XYZ file of C-alpha atoms in Angstrom:
569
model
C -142.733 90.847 -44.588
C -140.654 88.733 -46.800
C -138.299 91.236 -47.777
C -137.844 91.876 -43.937
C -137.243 88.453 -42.955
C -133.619 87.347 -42.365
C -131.538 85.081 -44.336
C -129.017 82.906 -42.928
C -125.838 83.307 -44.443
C -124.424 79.784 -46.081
C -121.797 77.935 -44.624
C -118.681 77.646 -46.116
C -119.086 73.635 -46.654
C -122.057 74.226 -48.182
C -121.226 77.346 -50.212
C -118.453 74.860 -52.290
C -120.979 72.080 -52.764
C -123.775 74.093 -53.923
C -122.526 74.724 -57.301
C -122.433 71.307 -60.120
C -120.203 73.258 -62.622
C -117.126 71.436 -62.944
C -113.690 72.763 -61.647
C -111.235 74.569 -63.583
C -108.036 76.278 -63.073
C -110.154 79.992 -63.030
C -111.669 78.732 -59.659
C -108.471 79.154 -58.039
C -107.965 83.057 -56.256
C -105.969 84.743 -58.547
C -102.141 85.437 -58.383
C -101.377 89.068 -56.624
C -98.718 89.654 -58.998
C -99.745 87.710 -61.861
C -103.150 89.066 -62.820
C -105.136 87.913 -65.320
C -101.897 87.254 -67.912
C -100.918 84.068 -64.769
C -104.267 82.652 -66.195
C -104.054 81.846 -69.444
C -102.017 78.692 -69.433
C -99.766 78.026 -71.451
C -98.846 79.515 -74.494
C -98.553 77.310 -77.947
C -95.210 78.300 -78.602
C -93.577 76.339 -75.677
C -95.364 72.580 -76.700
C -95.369 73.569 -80.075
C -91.253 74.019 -79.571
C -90.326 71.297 -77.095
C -92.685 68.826 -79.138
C -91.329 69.735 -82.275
C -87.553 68.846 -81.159
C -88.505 65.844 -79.271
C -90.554 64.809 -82.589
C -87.739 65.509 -85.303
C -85.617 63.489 -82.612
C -87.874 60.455 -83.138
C -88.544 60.918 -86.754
C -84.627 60.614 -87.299
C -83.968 57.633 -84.943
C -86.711 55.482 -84.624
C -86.523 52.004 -84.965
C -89.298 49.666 -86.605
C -91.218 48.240 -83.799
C -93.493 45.955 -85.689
C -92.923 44.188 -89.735
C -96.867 45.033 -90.144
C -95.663 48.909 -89.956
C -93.616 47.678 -93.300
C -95.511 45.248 -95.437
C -99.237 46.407 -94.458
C -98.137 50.341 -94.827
C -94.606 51.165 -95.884
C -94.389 48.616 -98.850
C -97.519 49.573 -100.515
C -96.718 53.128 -100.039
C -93.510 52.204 -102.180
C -95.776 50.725 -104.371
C -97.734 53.520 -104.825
C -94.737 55.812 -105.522
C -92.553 53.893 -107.601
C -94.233 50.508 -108.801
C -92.440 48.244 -106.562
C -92.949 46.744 -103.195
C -94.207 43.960 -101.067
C -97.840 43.149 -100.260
C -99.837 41.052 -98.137
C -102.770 38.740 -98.315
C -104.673 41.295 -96.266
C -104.461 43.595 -99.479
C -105.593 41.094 -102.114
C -108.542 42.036 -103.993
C -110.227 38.581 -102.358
C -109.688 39.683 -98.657
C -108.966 43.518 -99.129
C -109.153 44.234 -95.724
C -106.788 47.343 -95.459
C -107.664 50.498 -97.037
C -105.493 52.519 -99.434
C -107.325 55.895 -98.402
C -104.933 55.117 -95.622
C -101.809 54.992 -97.673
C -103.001 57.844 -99.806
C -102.914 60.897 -97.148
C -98.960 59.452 -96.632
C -98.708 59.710 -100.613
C -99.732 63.293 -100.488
C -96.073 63.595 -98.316
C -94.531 61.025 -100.137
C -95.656 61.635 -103.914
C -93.462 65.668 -103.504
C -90.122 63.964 -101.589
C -90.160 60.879 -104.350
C -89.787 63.593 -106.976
C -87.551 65.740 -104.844
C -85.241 62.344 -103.707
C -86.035 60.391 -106.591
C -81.998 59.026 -106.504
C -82.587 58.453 -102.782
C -85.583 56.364 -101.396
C -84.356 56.091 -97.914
C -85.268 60.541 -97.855
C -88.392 59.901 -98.567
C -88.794 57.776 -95.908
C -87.631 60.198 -93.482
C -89.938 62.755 -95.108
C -92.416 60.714 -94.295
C -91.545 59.717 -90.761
C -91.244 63.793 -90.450
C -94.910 64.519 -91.594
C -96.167 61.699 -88.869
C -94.103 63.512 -86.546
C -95.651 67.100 -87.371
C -99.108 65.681 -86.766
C -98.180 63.971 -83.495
C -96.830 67.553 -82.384
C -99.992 70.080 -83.179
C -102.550 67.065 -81.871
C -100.097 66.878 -78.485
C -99.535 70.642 -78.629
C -103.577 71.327 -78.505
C -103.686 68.631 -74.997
C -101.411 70.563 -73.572
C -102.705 74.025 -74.203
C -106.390 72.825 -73.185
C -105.168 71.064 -70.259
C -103.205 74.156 -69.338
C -106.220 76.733 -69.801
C -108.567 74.252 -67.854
C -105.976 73.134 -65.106
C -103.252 75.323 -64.455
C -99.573 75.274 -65.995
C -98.386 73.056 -63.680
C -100.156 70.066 -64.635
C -99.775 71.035 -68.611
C -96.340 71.176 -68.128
C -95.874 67.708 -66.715
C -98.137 66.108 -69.220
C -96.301 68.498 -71.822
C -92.451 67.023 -70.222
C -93.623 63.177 -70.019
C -95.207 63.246 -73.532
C -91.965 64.620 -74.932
C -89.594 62.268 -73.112
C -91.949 58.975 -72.422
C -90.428 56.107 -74.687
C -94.135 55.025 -76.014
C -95.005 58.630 -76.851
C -91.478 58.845 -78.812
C -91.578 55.573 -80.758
C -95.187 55.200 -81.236
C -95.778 59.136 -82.446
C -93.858 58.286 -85.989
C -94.683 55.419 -86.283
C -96.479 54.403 -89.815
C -99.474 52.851 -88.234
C -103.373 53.438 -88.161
C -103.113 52.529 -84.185
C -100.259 55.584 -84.287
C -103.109 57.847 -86.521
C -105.749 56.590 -84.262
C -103.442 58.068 -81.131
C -103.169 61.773 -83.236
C -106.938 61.617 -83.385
C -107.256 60.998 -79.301
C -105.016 63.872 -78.565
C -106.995 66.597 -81.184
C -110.324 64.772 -79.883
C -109.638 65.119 -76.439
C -108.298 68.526 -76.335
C -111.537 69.846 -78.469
C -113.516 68.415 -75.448
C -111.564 70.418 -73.107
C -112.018 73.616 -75.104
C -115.755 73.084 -75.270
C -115.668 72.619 -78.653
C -117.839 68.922 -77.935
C -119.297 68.648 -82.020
C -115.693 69.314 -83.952
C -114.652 66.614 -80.464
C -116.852 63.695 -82.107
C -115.864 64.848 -85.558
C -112.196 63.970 -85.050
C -113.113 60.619 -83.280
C -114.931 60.044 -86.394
C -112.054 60.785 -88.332
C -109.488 58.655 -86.010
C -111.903 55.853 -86.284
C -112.630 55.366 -90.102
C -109.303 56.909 -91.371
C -107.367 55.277 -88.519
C -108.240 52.327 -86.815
C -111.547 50.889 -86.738
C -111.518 49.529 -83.033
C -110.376 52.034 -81.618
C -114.133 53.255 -81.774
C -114.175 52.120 -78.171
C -111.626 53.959 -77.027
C -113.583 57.176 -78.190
C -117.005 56.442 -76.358
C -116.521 58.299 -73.415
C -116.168 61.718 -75.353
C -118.670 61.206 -78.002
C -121.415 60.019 -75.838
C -120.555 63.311 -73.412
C -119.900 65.325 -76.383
C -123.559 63.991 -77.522
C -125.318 64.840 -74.084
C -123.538 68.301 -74.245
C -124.825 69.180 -77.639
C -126.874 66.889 -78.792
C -127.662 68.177 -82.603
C -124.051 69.967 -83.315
C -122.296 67.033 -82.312
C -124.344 64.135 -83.954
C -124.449 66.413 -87.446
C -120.484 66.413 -86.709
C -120.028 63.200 -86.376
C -123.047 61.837 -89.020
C -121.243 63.932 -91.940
C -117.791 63.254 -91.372
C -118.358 59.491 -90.962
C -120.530 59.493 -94.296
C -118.266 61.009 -96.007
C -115.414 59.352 -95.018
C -117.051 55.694 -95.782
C -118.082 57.502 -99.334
C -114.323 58.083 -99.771
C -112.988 54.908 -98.652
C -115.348 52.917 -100.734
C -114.345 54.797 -103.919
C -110.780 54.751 -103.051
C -111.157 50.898 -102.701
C -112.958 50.452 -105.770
C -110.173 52.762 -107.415
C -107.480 49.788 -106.245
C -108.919 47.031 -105.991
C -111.180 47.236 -108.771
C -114.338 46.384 -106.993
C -116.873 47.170 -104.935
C -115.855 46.664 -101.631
C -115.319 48.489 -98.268
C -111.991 47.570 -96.689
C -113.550 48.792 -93.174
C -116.312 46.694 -93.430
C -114.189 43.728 -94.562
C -111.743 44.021 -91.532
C -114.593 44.759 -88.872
C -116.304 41.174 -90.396
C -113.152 39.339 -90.370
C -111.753 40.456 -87.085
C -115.865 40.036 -85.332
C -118.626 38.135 -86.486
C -116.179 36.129 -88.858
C -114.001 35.248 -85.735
C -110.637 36.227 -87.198
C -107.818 34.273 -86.305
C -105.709 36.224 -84.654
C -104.291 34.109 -82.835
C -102.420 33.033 -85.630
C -99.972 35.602 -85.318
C -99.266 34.697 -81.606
C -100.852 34.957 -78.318
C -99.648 36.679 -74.993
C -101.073 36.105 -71.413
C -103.390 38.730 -69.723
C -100.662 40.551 -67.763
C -98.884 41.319 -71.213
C -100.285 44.966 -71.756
C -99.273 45.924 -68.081
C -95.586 44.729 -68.038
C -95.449 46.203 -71.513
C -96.865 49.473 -70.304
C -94.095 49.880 -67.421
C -91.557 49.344 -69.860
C -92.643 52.128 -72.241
C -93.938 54.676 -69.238
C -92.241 52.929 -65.903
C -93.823 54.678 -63.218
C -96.071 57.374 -64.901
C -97.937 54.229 -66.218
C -98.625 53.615 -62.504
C -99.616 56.866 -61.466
C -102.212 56.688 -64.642
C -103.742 53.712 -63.207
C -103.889 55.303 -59.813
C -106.149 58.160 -61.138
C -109.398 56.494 -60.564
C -107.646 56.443 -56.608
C -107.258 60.363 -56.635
C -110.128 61.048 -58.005
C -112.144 61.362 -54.994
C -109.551 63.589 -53.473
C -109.409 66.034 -55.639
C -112.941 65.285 -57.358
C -114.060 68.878 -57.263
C -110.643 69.570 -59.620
C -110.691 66.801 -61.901
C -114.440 65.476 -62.263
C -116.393 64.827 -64.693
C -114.080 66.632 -67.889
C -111.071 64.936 -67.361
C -111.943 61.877 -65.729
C -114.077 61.295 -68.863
C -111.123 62.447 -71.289
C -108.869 59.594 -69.120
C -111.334 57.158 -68.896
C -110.772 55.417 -72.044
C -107.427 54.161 -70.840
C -108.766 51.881 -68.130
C -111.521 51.106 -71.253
C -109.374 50.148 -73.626
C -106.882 48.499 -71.711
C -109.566 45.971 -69.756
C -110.571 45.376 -73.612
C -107.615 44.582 -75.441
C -106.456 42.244 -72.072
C -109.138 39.550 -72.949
C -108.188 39.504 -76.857
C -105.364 36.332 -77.076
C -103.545 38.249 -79.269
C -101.938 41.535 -78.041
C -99.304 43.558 -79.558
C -97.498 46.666 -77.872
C -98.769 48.692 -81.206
C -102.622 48.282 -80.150
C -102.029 50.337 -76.639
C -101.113 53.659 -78.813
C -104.479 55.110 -79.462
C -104.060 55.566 -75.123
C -100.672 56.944 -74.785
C -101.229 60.964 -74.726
C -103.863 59.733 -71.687
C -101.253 58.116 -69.841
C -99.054 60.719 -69.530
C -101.785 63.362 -68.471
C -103.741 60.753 -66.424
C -100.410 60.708 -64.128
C -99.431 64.503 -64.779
C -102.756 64.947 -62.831
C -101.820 62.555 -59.826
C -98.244 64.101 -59.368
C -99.784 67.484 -58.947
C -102.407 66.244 -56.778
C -100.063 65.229 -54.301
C -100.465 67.783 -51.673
C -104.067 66.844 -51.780
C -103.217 63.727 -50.315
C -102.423 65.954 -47.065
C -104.314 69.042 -46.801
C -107.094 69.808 -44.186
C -110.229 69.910 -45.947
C -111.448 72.035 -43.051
C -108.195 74.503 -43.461
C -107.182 73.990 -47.171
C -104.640 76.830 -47.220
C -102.810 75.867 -44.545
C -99.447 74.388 -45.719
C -98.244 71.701 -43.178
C -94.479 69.612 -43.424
C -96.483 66.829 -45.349
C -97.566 69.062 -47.985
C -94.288 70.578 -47.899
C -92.586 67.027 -48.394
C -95.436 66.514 -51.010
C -94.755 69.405 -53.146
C -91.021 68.529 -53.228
C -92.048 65.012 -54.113
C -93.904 66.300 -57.325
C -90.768 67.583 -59.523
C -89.019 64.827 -58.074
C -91.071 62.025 -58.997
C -91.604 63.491 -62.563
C -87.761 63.518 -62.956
C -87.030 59.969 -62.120
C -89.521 59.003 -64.398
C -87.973 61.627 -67.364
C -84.650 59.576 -66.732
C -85.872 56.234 -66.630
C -87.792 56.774 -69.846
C -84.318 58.222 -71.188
C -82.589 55.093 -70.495
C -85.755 52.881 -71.739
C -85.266 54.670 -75.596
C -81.591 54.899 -75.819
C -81.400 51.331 -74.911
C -83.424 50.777 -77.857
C -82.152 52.813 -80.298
C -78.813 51.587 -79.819
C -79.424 47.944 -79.209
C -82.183 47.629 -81.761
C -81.238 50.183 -84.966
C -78.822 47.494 -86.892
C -81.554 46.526 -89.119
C -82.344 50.183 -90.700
C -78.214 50.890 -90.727
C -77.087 47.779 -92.619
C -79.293 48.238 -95.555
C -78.077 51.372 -96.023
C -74.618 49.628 -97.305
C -76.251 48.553 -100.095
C -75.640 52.441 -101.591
C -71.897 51.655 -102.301
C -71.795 48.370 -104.464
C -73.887 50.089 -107.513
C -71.003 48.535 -109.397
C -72.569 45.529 -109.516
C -75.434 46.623 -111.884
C -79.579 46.004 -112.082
C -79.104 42.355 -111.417
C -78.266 42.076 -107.816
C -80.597 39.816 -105.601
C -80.463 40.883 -102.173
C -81.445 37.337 -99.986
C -83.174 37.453 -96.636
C -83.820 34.330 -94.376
C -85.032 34.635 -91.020
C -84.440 38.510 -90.749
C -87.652 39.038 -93.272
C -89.485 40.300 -89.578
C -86.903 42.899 -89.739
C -86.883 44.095 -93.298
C -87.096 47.969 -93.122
C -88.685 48.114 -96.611
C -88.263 48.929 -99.745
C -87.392 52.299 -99.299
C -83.877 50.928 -98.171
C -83.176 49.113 -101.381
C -81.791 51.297 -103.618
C -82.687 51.317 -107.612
C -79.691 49.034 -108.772
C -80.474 46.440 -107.066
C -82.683 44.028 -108.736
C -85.103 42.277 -106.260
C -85.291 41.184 -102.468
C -86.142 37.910 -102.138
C -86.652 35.398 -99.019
C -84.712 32.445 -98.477
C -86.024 28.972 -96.387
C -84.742 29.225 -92.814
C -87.565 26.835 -91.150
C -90.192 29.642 -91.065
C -93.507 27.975 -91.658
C -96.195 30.965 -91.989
C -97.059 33.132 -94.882
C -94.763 35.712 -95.965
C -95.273 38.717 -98.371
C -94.586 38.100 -101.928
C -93.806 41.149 -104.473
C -96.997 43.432 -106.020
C -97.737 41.080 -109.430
C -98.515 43.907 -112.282
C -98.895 41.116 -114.594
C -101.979 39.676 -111.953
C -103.428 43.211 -112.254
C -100.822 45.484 -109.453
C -103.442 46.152 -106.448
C -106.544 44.888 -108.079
C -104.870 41.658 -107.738
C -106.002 38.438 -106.239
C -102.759 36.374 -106.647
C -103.356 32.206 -105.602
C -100.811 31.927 -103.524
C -102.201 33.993 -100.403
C -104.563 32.794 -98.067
C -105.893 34.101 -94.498
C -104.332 30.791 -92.481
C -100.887 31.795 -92.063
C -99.845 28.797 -94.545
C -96.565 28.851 -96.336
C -96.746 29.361 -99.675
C -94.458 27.041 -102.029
C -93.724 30.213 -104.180
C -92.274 32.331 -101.260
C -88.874 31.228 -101.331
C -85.988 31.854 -103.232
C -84.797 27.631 -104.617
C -81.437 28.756 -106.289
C -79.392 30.376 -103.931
C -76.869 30.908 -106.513
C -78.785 33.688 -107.617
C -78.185 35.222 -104.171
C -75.969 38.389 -104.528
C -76.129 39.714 -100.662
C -77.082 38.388 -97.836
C -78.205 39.786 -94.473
C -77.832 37.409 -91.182
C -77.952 38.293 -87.790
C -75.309 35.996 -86.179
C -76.063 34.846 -82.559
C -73.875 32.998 -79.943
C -75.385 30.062 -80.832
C -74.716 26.796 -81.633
C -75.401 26.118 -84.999
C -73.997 27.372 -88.358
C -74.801 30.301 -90.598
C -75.004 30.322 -94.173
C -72.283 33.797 -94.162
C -69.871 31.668 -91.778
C -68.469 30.018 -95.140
C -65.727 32.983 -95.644
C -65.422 30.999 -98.932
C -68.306 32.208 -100.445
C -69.308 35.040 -98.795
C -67.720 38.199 -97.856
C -68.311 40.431 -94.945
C -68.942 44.271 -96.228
C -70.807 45.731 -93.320
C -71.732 44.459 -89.686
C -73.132 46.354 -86.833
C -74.096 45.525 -83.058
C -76.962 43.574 -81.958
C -78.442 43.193 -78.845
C -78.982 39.407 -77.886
C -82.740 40.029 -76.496
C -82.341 36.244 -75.243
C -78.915 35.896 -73.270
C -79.307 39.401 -72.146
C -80.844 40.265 -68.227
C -84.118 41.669 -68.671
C -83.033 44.712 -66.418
C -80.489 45.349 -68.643
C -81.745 44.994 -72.002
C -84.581 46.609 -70.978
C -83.057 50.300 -69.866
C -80.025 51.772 -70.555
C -77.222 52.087 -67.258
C -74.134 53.615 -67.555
C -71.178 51.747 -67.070
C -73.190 48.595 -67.292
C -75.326 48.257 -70.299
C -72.314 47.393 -72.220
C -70.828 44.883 -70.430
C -74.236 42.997 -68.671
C -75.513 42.656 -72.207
C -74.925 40.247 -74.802
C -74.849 41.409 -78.698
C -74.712 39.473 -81.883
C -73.569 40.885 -85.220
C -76.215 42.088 -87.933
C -74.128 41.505 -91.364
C -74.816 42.111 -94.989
C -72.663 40.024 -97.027
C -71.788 39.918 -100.709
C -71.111 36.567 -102.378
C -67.138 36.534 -103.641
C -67.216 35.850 -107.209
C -65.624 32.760 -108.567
């Protein structure tokens, strides 16, 4: 009887509803003349390529976004590699709050290109900028090839386009910074989720987290706790292991420096938490800062990302729950770091990779926005006009982000130029003092100053907070505690230069303004190199901001970034 009974067929509604597996780019009816070769996505060799230019690009021409890129990572990297260099309070032995394990996976880069460059310091920096840039292209390169084999090409290949040519992915993927490690770590994390790989997923958090950047633990909740519901044993081993280990390593590689025992993560999770670290002594910016400075590094496909969350129940059945899950932490993290007082442009870069696939995903869905659920292969004018739209829309923002990064480069990249002039007065012998005022935010580091000359020192120009002072090896080098650092941002009566006699160069960025400069007496100093400037102040916002031809010249306003030598007497 039951075997004889009839079974109504399923409707079609129901027939797409039925099944909970998410979507991916295999549930699409295969290509006629593409068989199963149309489905694999995206080869590695195309991101691996168009990364890899786009990377050496950056790794070349970057500026220095931040001075805590150069005394909190660059100078003690020097340090490490040739016994000289600047450090911080947040790296004496009292505070130790930054960890050298850090520094050390640079040194395995830098230690090789010092011995290599050893006559010039400003290769090894490169070298360095070039390994940052080799990691930010295999972690990017795996996105792309996951999002490709779970989503089609098309949406790989606009992530893969705005990742390349976005001015935050450019700057921020060389950049010496744990927040810059912390973004590698997303990328490799994230595509490991999409390849079903969930327990090596939490094991890379783990590893952007403790090697990286502490808070941006947060940022990698959404994966781990999926990862953890996925496969619950694989991926908490994973993630218990590497995290032991990795604290076992970083406390022996503080105690190795700083000559006790002490755990630099700890130490900055307690100062920055449940010892309410003052921040806000380094500045504060209002709540809207992160979303103006978002459009500025991303324009519109920072837009589009934010718009996600209004696709997704369009095209829910493509996109739901692996990707909204991988995207989620940008509308985490940036509701987060919004209510912190202090916000800086470098704590957004564990996000960026999301951003630019978060809105890859919108421009290709939309056609969606148009198409008959009833009759989805029917193609009307408004899907038509949408599909036009897409490449469209993705160029405008390619060009915009163009003219966001040459405007920077080019208005910005006196600083890292002028010390280079340094190379051609070794005439002048081991003695030279090179004399900074208020350009010390801009100092590119040590890896600029070349071997004869004898010390950089800073000079009083009305700045009242703490500045770096040089590593003491007589104190004890990195196990040192020195007196004169504290964690209020209070000028020490050591960090100035009193004899300015003893000043040999000087670097001054001169600024239509109306007072004087100490290199405006032509009687004492000389001029021996001076480059553009661009006057961030007097300059239109529009303007400054991104780069139009025929305009950006003459709108803006520049000042001149000089070194100057002292004329003898």
């Amino acid at each position: 009887m039951a075997l004889s009974a009839r079974q109504r067929r399923p409707l079609p509604s129901e027939a797409s509803s039925s099944s909970s597996a998410p979507y991916t780019k295999l549930d699409k009816p295969k290509r006629s003349d593409g068989g199963e070769e149309a489905d694999k996505g995206l080869t590695w060799a195309l991101p691996l390529f168009a990364l890899g230019v786009l990377r050496y690009m950056s790794a070349t021409s970057n500026i220095i976004h931040d001075c805590d890129e150069v005394f909190n990572y660059w100078e003690p990297l020097h340090f490490l590699l040739f016994k000289s260099g600047f450090q911080t309070w947040e790296y004496s032995s009292q505070f130790a709050l930054r960890s050298y394990l850090y520094i050390l996976l640079h040194k395995v880069v830098g230690g090789p290109a010092s011995w290599l460059f050893s006559e010039e310091k400003v290769r090894v920096f490169y070298a360095v900028r070039i390994f940052l840039g080799l990691l930010s292209v295999i972690t990017e390169a795996a996105l792309v090839v996951a999002v490709s084999r779970k989503y089609g090409k098309r949406l790989a290949s606009y992530a893969l386009a705005m990742l390349c040519l976005t001015s935050g992915c450019f700057f921020a993927s060389t950049s010496f910074l744990p927040s810059s490690f912390s973004m590698y770590a997303m990328s490799l994390s994230s595509a490991l989720f999409l390849f079903e790989k969930p327990a090596m997923a939490v094991a890379v958090a783990a590893i952007g987290v403790i090697l990286g950047w502490p808070f941006s633990v947060l940022a990698f909740l959404p994966i781990t706790i999926y990862s953890l519901r996925r496969k619950f044993k694989q991926s908490f081993l994973a993630g218990a292991i590497t995290s032991i280990v990795l604290l076992a390593l970083s406390l022996l590689v503080d105690y190795t420096y700083y000559r006790r025992w002490t755990s630099s993560v700890l130490n900055l999770l307690l100062y920055n938490v449940l010892g309410g670290g003052e921040s806000h002594l380094y500045g504060i910016e209002g709540p809207l800062y992160y979303l103006k400075n978002g459009f500025n590094n991303f324009n519109f496909c920072f837009i589009l990302a934010l718009l996600f969350v209004g696709v997704l129940p369009i095209a829910r059945k493509k996109y739901a729950p692996d990707l909204f899950l991988v995207i989620s932490p940008i509308y985490i993290w940036l509701a987060f770091m919004s209510l912190q007082p202090h916000k800086e442009e470098r704590f957004l870069y564990p996000i960026y990779p999301l951003i630019c696939v978060a809105a890859a995903a919108v421009i290709e869905s939309f056609p969606d926005f148009f198409r008959d659920k009833y009759n989805p292969n029917h193609n009307s004018l408004l899907i038509s006009i949408a599909q036009i739209l897409r490449p469209l829309v993705l160029g405008l923002i390619l060009c915009i982000s163009h003219a966001r990064t040459f405007s920077l480069i080019h208005g910005y990249s006196a600083p890292l130029e002028i010390y280079k002039h340094l190379d051609y007065h070794d005439h002048l012998g081991t003695g030279s003092v090179v004399c900074v005022g208020s350009e010390w935010h801009r100092f590119p580091s040590s890896f600029f100053i070349p071997d004869h000359v004898g010390q950089v020192r800073w000079i009083d120009d009305g700045f009242s907070g703490l500045l770096p002072f040089s590593f003491n090896s007589t104190l004890g080098g990195t196990s040192a505690a020195p007196p004169y650092f504290n964690n209020k941002n209070k000028a020490s009566n050591e960090q100035y230069l009193q004899d300015l006699e003893k000043c040999t160069f000087l670097v001054e960025l001169h600024l239509q303004r109306p007072y004087p400069y100490r290199g405006s007496d032509l009687s004492t100093w000389e001029v021996v190199a001076a480059l553009p400037y661009l006057d961030r102040e007097l300059s239109p916002p529009m303007y400054r901001s991104f780069f139009i031809p025929y305009l950006w010249q003459g709108k803006n306003f520049f000042g001149i970034y000089k070194l100057l030598k002292r004329i003898p007497k």
